[in-house]
Amino acid sequence: MARSNKNIKNKNNKNNKKNKIIAISLIAAGIISTVAVIIMAVLGVFDSGKVRPVRSSREDRRVVGTIDGHKVKYEELKYVTYVISEQYRERYGEDVFENEESAAKYREAFESDVIEALKEIYATVIACEEVGVKVNNRDARDFTSAQIEDIVEKDFKGDFEAYKSYLERNNLTDAFMRFKTKTVYLDLQVKNKMIEDGNDRIKYTDANAKDFINYVVSSDDFFRTIHIYYEKTGDITDKAKLDEAKAIVSEINGISDNEEKYQKMKYYIGHVGDYKAGYVTDTRAGLYITEGVMGGEYDAAAKSLGLYGAAAVETDYEYFVVMKMPKSADDVQNNYDRIIGYYHEKIYFDYKNEIMGRAEFVPNKFYESLDLINIVD
């Protein structure tokens, strides 16, 4: 039942298959997941699902506790623990849990992070109940079936046994994969129903678009930035990327004319950084972003900078050169759909955080018999 996790570090293979599965099944759904749902709908990939669900083992189906009355299964705890443990290994070192001193130091925070991650998943279920969306509705089921079939077909060349083998090697079950995938679509359904029902949390919709535009321009809740993006890879190239970012910031902040600063930044956006081909147009135009979308470090820089000021920002997974830009009603109008989408995402994100804050995990005796540090291979 309880197994050593010393072999986890040998599985940290960041190939495309793992990245896609992790992207769908990881804890942070948010804006990226919603965009994925929209793309799926536009492409019309929904169908009845040809890949049949796989029943989990008796051990994986065991209940470890409840979150606001909802039964949490061992398979959910196992995978979430695996993901969080990988994050701790990247942050604190591969031997963080093999070293007795560091294991003791981080145990409490680790266990807390695991429970919070489970709460995040069940916050979607609780939101469904509160807003009036059926958790097992047909559209959500069809979306889930289509996603799983797409993964099997594209990432495993239609080999369902290879897919199942992959899940097993990575502490996943098909049942939990489907459950977490479904919550991605449920998040979108709940948010849309809140908008349609005129939920008190959502003050702005298309019905009062002019008021929303004025709000964006005048409020500190939105800021407009342009940026250069660098992906952290964990190797020696990271230092060169950060050094380049700092050099660009120094050069731009040394220019006195704002228009010249902007033109220089536009030039660099098109010529340096990672994934520049995919984001150059939008990034040069300026992104209107609500607090929390890009992360705390990015938000802090955007708030502290003066207009046309630049700063180098480091997060857990990337570097940015951020420049703060002025806002205008015309510009907000031109980018209205995207900006109000950010606003609605932020409202829903805050709502789920509120649910997480009041949700309670009640462990049972089985959970209390487990050592989270040692429950995954």
GROMACS .gro file of C-alpha atoms in nm:
model
  377
    1MET     CA    1   0.000   0.000   0.000
    2ALA     CA    2   0.258   0.253   0.111
    3ARG     CA    3   0.562   0.249  -0.113
    4SER     CA    4   0.892   0.431  -0.130
    5ASN     CA    5   0.902   0.731  -0.360
    6LYS     CA    6   1.275   0.726  -0.422
    7ASN     CA    7   1.221   0.647  -0.787
    8ILE     CA    8   1.006   0.952  -0.859
    9LYS     CA    9   1.304   1.163  -0.956
   10ASN     CA   10   1.388   0.914  -1.230
   11LYS     CA   11   1.052   0.983  -1.397
   12ASN     CA   12   1.095   1.354  -1.449
   13ASN     CA   13   1.101   1.316  -1.827
   14LYS     CA   14   0.967   1.633  -1.984
   15ASN     CA   15   0.866   1.493  -2.317
   16ASN     CA   16   0.564   1.608  -2.512
   17LYS     CA   17   0.339   1.328  -2.397
   18LYS     CA   18   0.392   1.403  -2.032
   19ASN     CA   19   0.358   1.777  -2.080
   20LYS     CA   20   0.021   1.738  -2.250
   21ILE     CA   21  -0.119   1.500  -1.993
   22ILE     CA   22   0.010   1.708  -1.705
   23ALA     CA   23  -0.134   2.021  -1.869
   24ILE     CA   24  -0.478   1.866  -1.876
   25SER     CA   25  -0.468   1.694  -1.539
   26LEU     CA   26  -0.265   1.929  -1.322
   27ILE     CA   27  -0.414   2.143  -1.053
   28ALA     CA   28  -0.409   2.483  -1.218
   29ALA     CA   29  -0.686   2.502  -1.475
   30GLY     CA   30  -0.748   2.878  -1.500
   31ILE     CA   31  -0.728   3.073  -1.821
   32ILE     CA   32  -0.514   2.832  -2.015
   33SER     CA   33  -0.762   2.551  -1.960
   34THR     CA   34  -1.054   2.768  -2.064
   35VAL     CA   35  -0.879   2.863  -2.386
   36ALA     CA   36  -0.820   2.495  -2.455
   37VAL     CA   37  -1.189   2.426  -2.405
   38ILE     CA   38  -1.287   2.703  -2.644
   39ILE     CA   39  -1.047   2.571  -2.909
   40MET     CA   40  -1.190   2.222  -2.869
   41ALA     CA   41  -1.543   2.354  -2.918
   42VAL     CA   42  -1.448   2.557  -3.224
   43LEU     CA   43  -1.276   2.259  -3.385
   44GLY     CA   44  -1.581   2.044  -3.321
   45VAL     CA   45  -1.398   1.748  -3.175
   46PHE     CA   46  -1.679   1.637  -2.944
   47ASP     CA   47  -1.812   1.288  -3.001
   48SER     CA   48  -1.953   1.001  -2.800
   49GLY     CA   49  -1.608   0.868  -2.714
   50LYS     CA   50  -1.468   0.544  -2.850
   51VAL     CA   51  -1.220   0.482  -2.568
   52ARG     CA   52  -1.397   0.305  -2.286
   53PRO     CA   53  -1.328   0.410  -1.926
   54VAL     CA   54  -1.104   0.182  -1.720
   55ARG     CA   55  -1.223   0.082  -1.375
   56SER     CA   56  -0.971   0.167  -1.105
   57SER     CA   57  -0.837  -0.095  -0.866
   58ARG     CA   58  -1.003  -0.151  -0.531
   59GLU     CA   59  -0.713   0.019  -0.356
   60ASP     CA   60  -0.731   0.325  -0.581
   61ARG     CA   61  -1.106   0.353  -0.518
   62ARG     CA   62  -1.062   0.358  -0.141
   63VAL     CA   63  -1.186   0.675   0.026
   64VAL     CA   64  -0.927   0.877   0.219
   65GLY     CA   65  -1.162   1.145   0.350
   66THR     CA   66  -1.418   1.401   0.244
   67ILE     CA   67  -1.417   1.761   0.125
   68ASP     CA   68  -1.746   1.923   0.221
   69GLY     CA   69  -1.912   1.583   0.207
   70HIS     CA   70  -1.757   1.475  -0.125
   71LYS     CA   71  -1.560   1.153  -0.104
   72VAL     CA   72  -1.192   1.188  -0.195
   73LYS     CA   73  -1.036   0.872  -0.334
   74TYR     CA   74  -0.689   0.732  -0.289
   75GLU     CA   75  -0.619   0.760  -0.662
   76GLU     CA   76  -0.677   1.137  -0.641
   77LEU     CA   77  -0.458   1.175  -0.335
   78LYS     CA   78  -0.186   0.960  -0.492
   79TYR     CA   79  -0.154   1.161  -0.811
   80VAL     CA   80  -0.179   1.500  -0.645
   81THR     CA   81   0.089   1.392  -0.399
   82TYR     CA   82   0.308   1.286  -0.691
   83VAL     CA   83   0.270   1.622  -0.864
   84ILE     CA   84   0.338   1.823  -0.550
   85SER     CA   85   0.638   1.604  -0.464
   86GLU     CA   86   0.783   1.672  -0.810
   87GLN     CA   87   0.740   2.044  -0.751
   88TYR     CA   88   0.921   2.018  -0.417
   89ARG     CA   89   1.206   1.826  -0.579
   90GLU     CA   90   1.249   2.094  -0.843
   91ARG     CA   91   1.236   2.369  -0.581
   92TYR     CA   92   1.438   2.217  -0.296
   93GLY     CA   93   1.648   1.946  -0.458
   94GLU     CA   94   1.604   1.590  -0.580
   95ASP     CA   95   1.682   1.444  -0.237
   96VAL     CA   96   1.444   1.670  -0.040
   97PHE     CA   97   1.248   1.370   0.090
   98GLU     CA   98   1.536   1.125   0.112
   99ASN     CA   99   1.723   1.359   0.346
  100GLU     CA  100   1.580   1.316   0.695
  101GLU     CA  101   1.641   1.677   0.798
  102SER     CA  102   1.487   1.838   0.488
  103ALA     CA  103   1.197   1.591   0.488
  104ALA     CA  104   1.112   1.694   0.843
  105LYS     CA  105   1.155   2.062   0.756
  106TYR     CA  106   0.912   2.057   0.462
  107ARG     CA  107   0.670   1.783   0.567
  108GLU     CA  108   0.402   2.009   0.716
  109ALA     CA  109   0.402   2.249   0.419
  110PHE     CA  110   0.405   1.957   0.176
  111GLU     CA  111   0.104   1.790   0.335
  112SER     CA  112  -0.080   2.123   0.345
  113ASP     CA  113  -0.010   2.183  -0.026
  114VAL     CA  114  -0.147   1.839  -0.113
  115ILE     CA  115  -0.474   1.909   0.072
  116GLU     CA  116  -0.506   2.252  -0.090
  117ALA     CA  117  -0.458   2.094  -0.432
  118LEU     CA  118  -0.737   1.848  -0.360
  119LYS     CA  119  -0.958   2.133  -0.244
  120GLU     CA  120  -0.891   2.314  -0.572
  121ILE     CA  121  -1.025   2.017  -0.765
  122TYR     CA  122  -1.335   1.982  -0.549
  123ALA     CA  123  -1.393   2.358  -0.550
  124THR     CA  124  -1.516   2.307  -0.906
  125VAL     CA  125  -1.764   2.044  -0.789
  126ILE     CA  126  -1.884   2.268  -0.507
  127ALA     CA  127  -1.916   2.563  -0.747
  128CYS     CA  128  -2.131   2.346  -0.975
  129GLU     CA  129  -2.366   2.272  -0.686
  130GLU     CA  130  -2.388   2.635  -0.577
  131VAL     CA  131  -2.440   2.780  -0.924
  132GLY     CA  132  -2.664   2.504  -1.058
  133VAL     CA  133  -2.456   2.305  -1.306
  134LYS     CA  134  -2.491   1.926  -1.309
  135VAL     CA  135  -2.151   1.769  -1.251
  136ASN     CA  136  -2.227   1.475  -1.479
  137ASN     CA  137  -2.396   1.668  -1.761
  138ARG     CA  138  -2.383   1.538  -2.118
  139ASP     CA  139  -2.164   1.814  -2.262
  140ALA     CA  140  -1.903   1.767  -1.989
  141ARG     CA  141  -1.903   1.390  -2.044
  142ASP     CA  142  -1.864   1.433  -2.420
  143PHE     CA  143  -1.580   1.680  -2.374
  144THR     CA  144  -1.401   1.437  -2.143
  145SER     CA  145  -1.442   1.144  -2.381
  146ALA     CA  146  -1.316   1.350  -2.673
  147GLN     CA  147  -1.011   1.471  -2.480
  148ILE     CA  148  -0.911   1.122  -2.368
  149GLU     CA  149  -0.961   0.982  -2.716
  150ASP     CA  150  -0.754   1.267  -2.863
  151ILE     CA  151  -0.469   1.193  -2.622
  152VAL     CA  152  -0.473   0.821  -2.698
  153GLU     CA  153  -0.481   0.883  -3.071
  154LYS     CA  154  -0.224   1.162  -3.098
  155ASP     CA  155   0.016   1.089  -2.814
  156PHE     CA  156   0.002   0.710  -2.816
  157LYS     CA  157  -0.083   0.649  -3.184
  158GLY     CA  158  -0.410   0.486  -3.089
  159ASP     CA  159  -0.246   0.229  -2.861
  160PHE     CA  160  -0.477   0.224  -2.557
  161GLU     CA  161  -0.255  -0.024  -2.372
  162ALA     CA  162   0.039   0.216  -2.407
  163TYR     CA  163  -0.180   0.494  -2.267
  164LYS     CA  164  -0.278   0.280  -1.966
  165SER     CA  165   0.084   0.182  -1.909
  166TYR     CA  166   0.186   0.547  -1.913
  167LEU     CA  167  -0.080   0.637  -1.658
  168GLU     CA  168   0.035   0.359  -1.428
  169ARG     CA  169   0.399   0.467  -1.449
  170ASN     CA  170   0.300   0.820  -1.354
  171ASN     CA  171   0.068   0.740  -1.063
  172LEU     CA  172  -0.243   0.823  -1.265
  173THR     CA  173  -0.561   0.628  -1.325
  174ASP     CA  174  -0.795   0.663  -1.618
  175ALA     CA  175  -1.080   0.743  -1.379
  176PHE     CA  176  -0.898   1.035  -1.220
  177MET     CA  177  -0.771   1.150  -1.557
  178ARG     CA  178  -1.130   1.171  -1.674
  179PHE     CA  179  -1.251   1.336  -1.355
  180LYS     CA  180  -0.988   1.610  -1.366
  181THR     CA  181  -1.036   1.659  -1.739
  182LYS     CA  182  -1.409   1.702  -1.683
  183THR     CA  183  -1.352   1.973  -1.424
  184VAL     CA  184  -1.183   2.180  -1.695
  185TYR     CA  185  -1.509   2.192  -1.888
  186LEU     CA  186  -1.718   2.232  -1.573
  187ASP     CA  187  -1.516   2.542  -1.484
  188LEU     CA  188  -1.618   2.697  -1.814
  189GLN     CA  189  -1.981   2.595  -1.770
  190VAL     CA  190  -2.002   2.741  -1.419
  191LYS     CA  191  -1.842   3.068  -1.525
  192ASN     CA  192  -2.076   3.101  -1.823
  193LYS     CA  193  -2.382   3.027  -1.609
  194MET     CA  194  -2.275   3.293  -1.360
  195ILE     CA  195  -2.263   3.541  -1.648
  196GLU     CA  196  -2.596   3.428  -1.794
  197ASP     CA  197  -2.774   3.433  -1.458
  198GLY     CA  198  -2.648   3.779  -1.367
  199ASN     CA  199  -2.458   3.650  -1.064
  200ASP     CA  200  -2.394   3.926  -0.811
  201ARG     CA  201  -2.021   3.864  -0.830
  202ILE     CA  202  -2.010   3.971  -1.195
  203LYS     CA  203  -2.074   4.343  -1.230
  204TYR     CA  204  -1.989   4.374  -1.598
  205THR     CA  205  -2.113   4.186  -1.902
  206ASP     CA  206  -2.186   4.278  -2.264
  207ALA     CA  207  -2.505   4.444  -2.138
  208ASN     CA  208  -2.304   4.728  -1.981
  209ALA     CA  209  -1.996   4.718  -2.203
  210LYS     CA  210  -1.939   5.097  -2.191
  211ASP     CA  211  -1.930   5.090  -1.811
  212PHE     CA  212  -1.680   4.805  -1.829
  213ILE     CA  213  -1.453   4.999  -2.064
  214ASN     CA  214  -1.455   5.297  -1.828
  215TYR     CA  215  -1.383   5.065  -1.537
  216VAL     CA  216  -1.080   4.912  -1.710
  217VAL     CA  217  -0.934   5.252  -1.797
  218SER     CA  218  -0.985   5.405  -1.452
  219SER     CA  219  -0.933   5.106  -1.222
  220ASP     CA  220  -0.610   4.978  -1.072
  221ASP     CA  221  -0.753   4.627  -1.111
  222PHE     CA  222  -0.633   4.627  -1.471
  223PHE     CA  223  -0.291   4.715  -1.599
  224ARG     CA  224  -0.156   4.724  -1.952
  225THR     CA  225   0.185   4.580  -2.028
  226ILE     CA  226   0.403   4.458  -2.308
  227HIS     CA  227   0.670   4.202  -2.240
  228ILE     CA  228   0.947   3.975  -2.360
  229TYR     CA  229   0.915   3.616  -2.246
  230TYR     CA  230   1.195   3.370  -2.170
  231GLU     CA  231   1.130   3.010  -2.073
  232LYS     CA  232   1.327   2.869  -1.782
  233THR     CA  233   1.488   2.540  -1.878
  234GLY     CA  234   1.685   2.464  -1.563
  235ASP     CA  235   2.019   2.455  -1.745
  236ILE     CA  236   2.307   2.692  -1.801
  237THR     CA  237   2.115   2.892  -2.062
  238ASP     CA  238   1.895   3.041  -1.788
  239LYS     CA  239   2.168   3.272  -1.665
  240ALA     CA  240   2.227   3.404  -2.016
  241LYS     CA  241   1.856   3.471  -2.055
  242LEU     CA  242   1.835   3.658  -1.727
  243ASP     CA  243   2.147   3.858  -1.808
  244GLU     CA  244   2.000   3.953  -2.146
  245ALA     CA  245   1.673   4.057  -1.983
  246LYS     CA  246   1.855   4.277  -1.733
  247ALA     CA  247   2.066   4.435  -2.008
  248ILE     CA  248   1.753   4.521  -2.209
  249VAL     CA  249   1.591   4.676  -1.903
  250SER     CA  250   1.900   4.884  -1.836
  251GLU     CA  251   1.911   5.004  -2.196
  252ILE     CA  252   1.542   5.095  -2.210
  253ASN     CA  253   1.535   5.271  -1.875
  254GLY     CA  254   1.835   5.473  -1.987
  255ILE     CA  255   1.629   5.628  -2.270
  256SER     CA  256   1.450   5.951  -2.182
  257ASP     CA  257   1.192   5.968  -2.463
  258ASN     CA  258   0.887   5.746  -2.405
  259GLU     CA  259   0.817   5.681  -2.773
  260GLU     CA  260   1.177   5.579  -2.824
  261LYS     CA  261   1.150   5.344  -2.527
  262TYR     CA  262   0.840   5.186  -2.675
  263GLN     CA  263   0.995   5.143  -3.020
  264LYS     CA  264   1.305   4.985  -2.868
  265MET     CA  265   1.090   4.743  -2.668
  266LYS     CA  266   0.887   4.655  -2.979
  267TYR     CA  267   1.208   4.577  -3.161
  268TYR     CA  268   1.330   4.344  -2.888
  269ILE     CA  269   0.993   4.167  -2.865
  270GLY     CA  270   1.032   4.065  -3.226
  271HIS     CA  271   1.396   3.959  -3.203
  272VAL     CA  272   1.468   3.802  -2.863
  273GLY     CA  273   1.295   3.572  -2.617
  274ASP     CA  274   1.118   3.238  -2.656
  275TYR     CA  275   0.807   3.160  -2.861
  276LYS     CA  276   0.826   3.506  -3.013
  277ALA     CA  277   0.648   3.405  -3.334
  278GLY     CA  278   0.329   3.318  -3.148
  279TYR     CA  279   0.289   3.622  -2.930
  280VAL     CA  280   0.460   3.913  -3.106
  281THR     CA  281   0.145   4.077  -3.244
  282ASP     CA  282  -0.053   4.074  -2.920
  283THR     CA  283   0.242   4.155  -2.701
  284ARG     CA  284   0.346   4.456  -2.907
  285ALA     CA  285  -0.010   4.589  -2.889
  286GLY     CA  286  -0.020   4.557  -2.512
  287LEU     CA  287  -0.195   4.312  -2.284
  288TYR     CA  288  -0.470   4.430  -2.051
  289ILE     CA  289  -0.439   4.195  -1.758
  290THR     CA  290  -0.618   4.162  -1.426
  291GLU     CA  291  -0.421   4.100  -1.111
  292GLY     CA  292  -0.343   3.732  -1.068
  293VAL     CA  293  -0.341   3.634  -1.434
  294MET     CA  294   0.035   3.653  -1.483
  295GLY     CA  295   0.144   3.590  -1.125
  296GLY     CA  296   0.253   3.785  -0.822
  297GLU     CA  297   0.599   3.885  -0.940
  298TYR     CA  298   0.466   4.012  -1.273
  299ASP     CA  299   0.179   4.196  -1.102
  300ALA     CA  300   0.412   4.362  -0.854
  301ALA     CA  301   0.637   4.489  -1.133
  302ALA     CA  302   0.345   4.619  -1.339
  303LYS     CA  303   0.203   4.806  -1.040
  304SER     CA  304   0.531   4.961  -0.929
  305LEU     CA  305   0.652   5.078  -1.270
  306GLY     CA  306   0.585   5.422  -1.407
  307LEU     CA  307   0.454   5.452  -1.762
  308TYR     CA  308   0.706   5.316  -2.014
  309GLY     CA  309   0.924   5.191  -1.731
  310ALA     CA  310   1.077   4.844  -1.769
  311ALA     CA  311   1.172   4.571  -1.523
  312ALA     CA  312   1.317   4.220  -1.534
  313VAL     CA  313   1.086   3.970  -1.362
  314GLU     CA  314   1.168   3.616  -1.253
  315THR     CA  315   0.900   3.358  -1.169
  316ASP     CA  316   0.925   2.987  -1.098
  317TYR     CA  317   0.902   2.899  -1.467
  318GLU     CA  318   1.001   3.202  -1.674
  319TYR     CA  319   1.171   3.539  -1.703
  320PHE     CA  320   1.004   3.852  -1.840
  321VAL     CA  321   1.105   4.198  -1.945
  322VAL     CA  322   0.793   4.394  -1.855
  323MET     CA  323   0.707   4.745  -1.974
  324LYS     CA  324   0.407   4.934  -1.837
  325MET     CA  325   0.191   5.107  -2.098
  326PRO     CA  326  -0.082   5.372  -2.081
  327LYS     CA  327  -0.446   5.262  -2.105
  328SER     CA  328  -0.705   5.412  -2.338
  329ALA     CA  329  -1.077   5.361  -2.398
  330ASP     CA  330  -1.025   5.310  -2.772
  331ASP     CA  331  -0.766   5.043  -2.711
  332VAL     CA  332  -0.990   4.863  -2.460
  333GLN     CA  333  -1.273   4.874  -2.712
  334ASN     CA  334  -1.054   4.721  -2.978
  335ASN     CA  335  -0.956   4.438  -2.744
  336TYR     CA  336  -1.290   4.413  -2.564
  337ASP     CA  337  -1.360   4.040  -2.598
  338ARG     CA  338  -1.024   3.938  -2.463
  339ILE     CA  339  -1.025   4.190  -2.179
  340ILE     CA  340  -1.374   4.112  -2.051
  341GLY     CA  341  -1.276   3.745  -2.075
  342TYR     CA  342  -0.984   3.814  -1.839
  343TYR     CA  343  -1.225   3.992  -1.606
  344HIS     CA  344  -1.470   3.702  -1.596
  345GLU     CA  345  -1.185   3.455  -1.545
  346LYS     CA  346  -1.059   3.658  -1.249
  347ILE     CA  347  -1.405   3.671  -1.090
  348TYR     CA  348  -1.440   3.295  -1.121
  349PHE     CA  349  -1.084   3.239  -0.997
  350ASP     CA  350  -1.158   3.448  -0.687
  351TYR     CA  351  -1.484   3.259  -0.634
  352LYS     CA  352  -1.304   2.925  -0.640
  353ASN     CA  353  -1.042   3.057  -0.400
  354GLU     CA  354  -1.322   3.159  -0.165
  355ILE     CA  355  -1.465   2.807  -0.184
  356MET     CA  356  -1.122   2.661  -0.111
  357GLY     CA  357  -1.093   2.887   0.191
  358ARG     CA  358  -1.413   2.757   0.347
  359ALA     CA  359  -1.395   2.396   0.227
  360GLU     CA  360  -1.291   2.143   0.489
  361PHE     CA  361  -1.102   1.821   0.435
  362VAL     CA  362  -1.201   1.556   0.690
  363PRO     CA  363  -0.956   1.265   0.684
  364ASN     CA  364  -1.051   0.910   0.777
  365LYS     CA  365  -0.847   0.639   0.947
  366PHE     CA  366  -0.708   0.516   0.616
  367TYR     CA  367  -0.567   0.861   0.537
  368GLU     CA  368  -0.421   0.891   0.885
  369SER     CA  369  -0.239   0.560   0.834
  370LEU     CA  370  -0.058   0.696   0.526
  371ASP     CA  371   0.272   0.877   0.505
  372LEU     CA  372   0.223   1.119   0.213
  373ILE     CA  373   0.595   1.137   0.149
  374ASN     CA  374   0.601   0.764   0.079
  375ILE     CA  375   0.274   0.674  -0.091
  376VAL     CA  376   0.388   0.702  -0.453
  377ASP     CA  377   0.646   0.509  -0.655
   0.00000   0.00000   0.00000
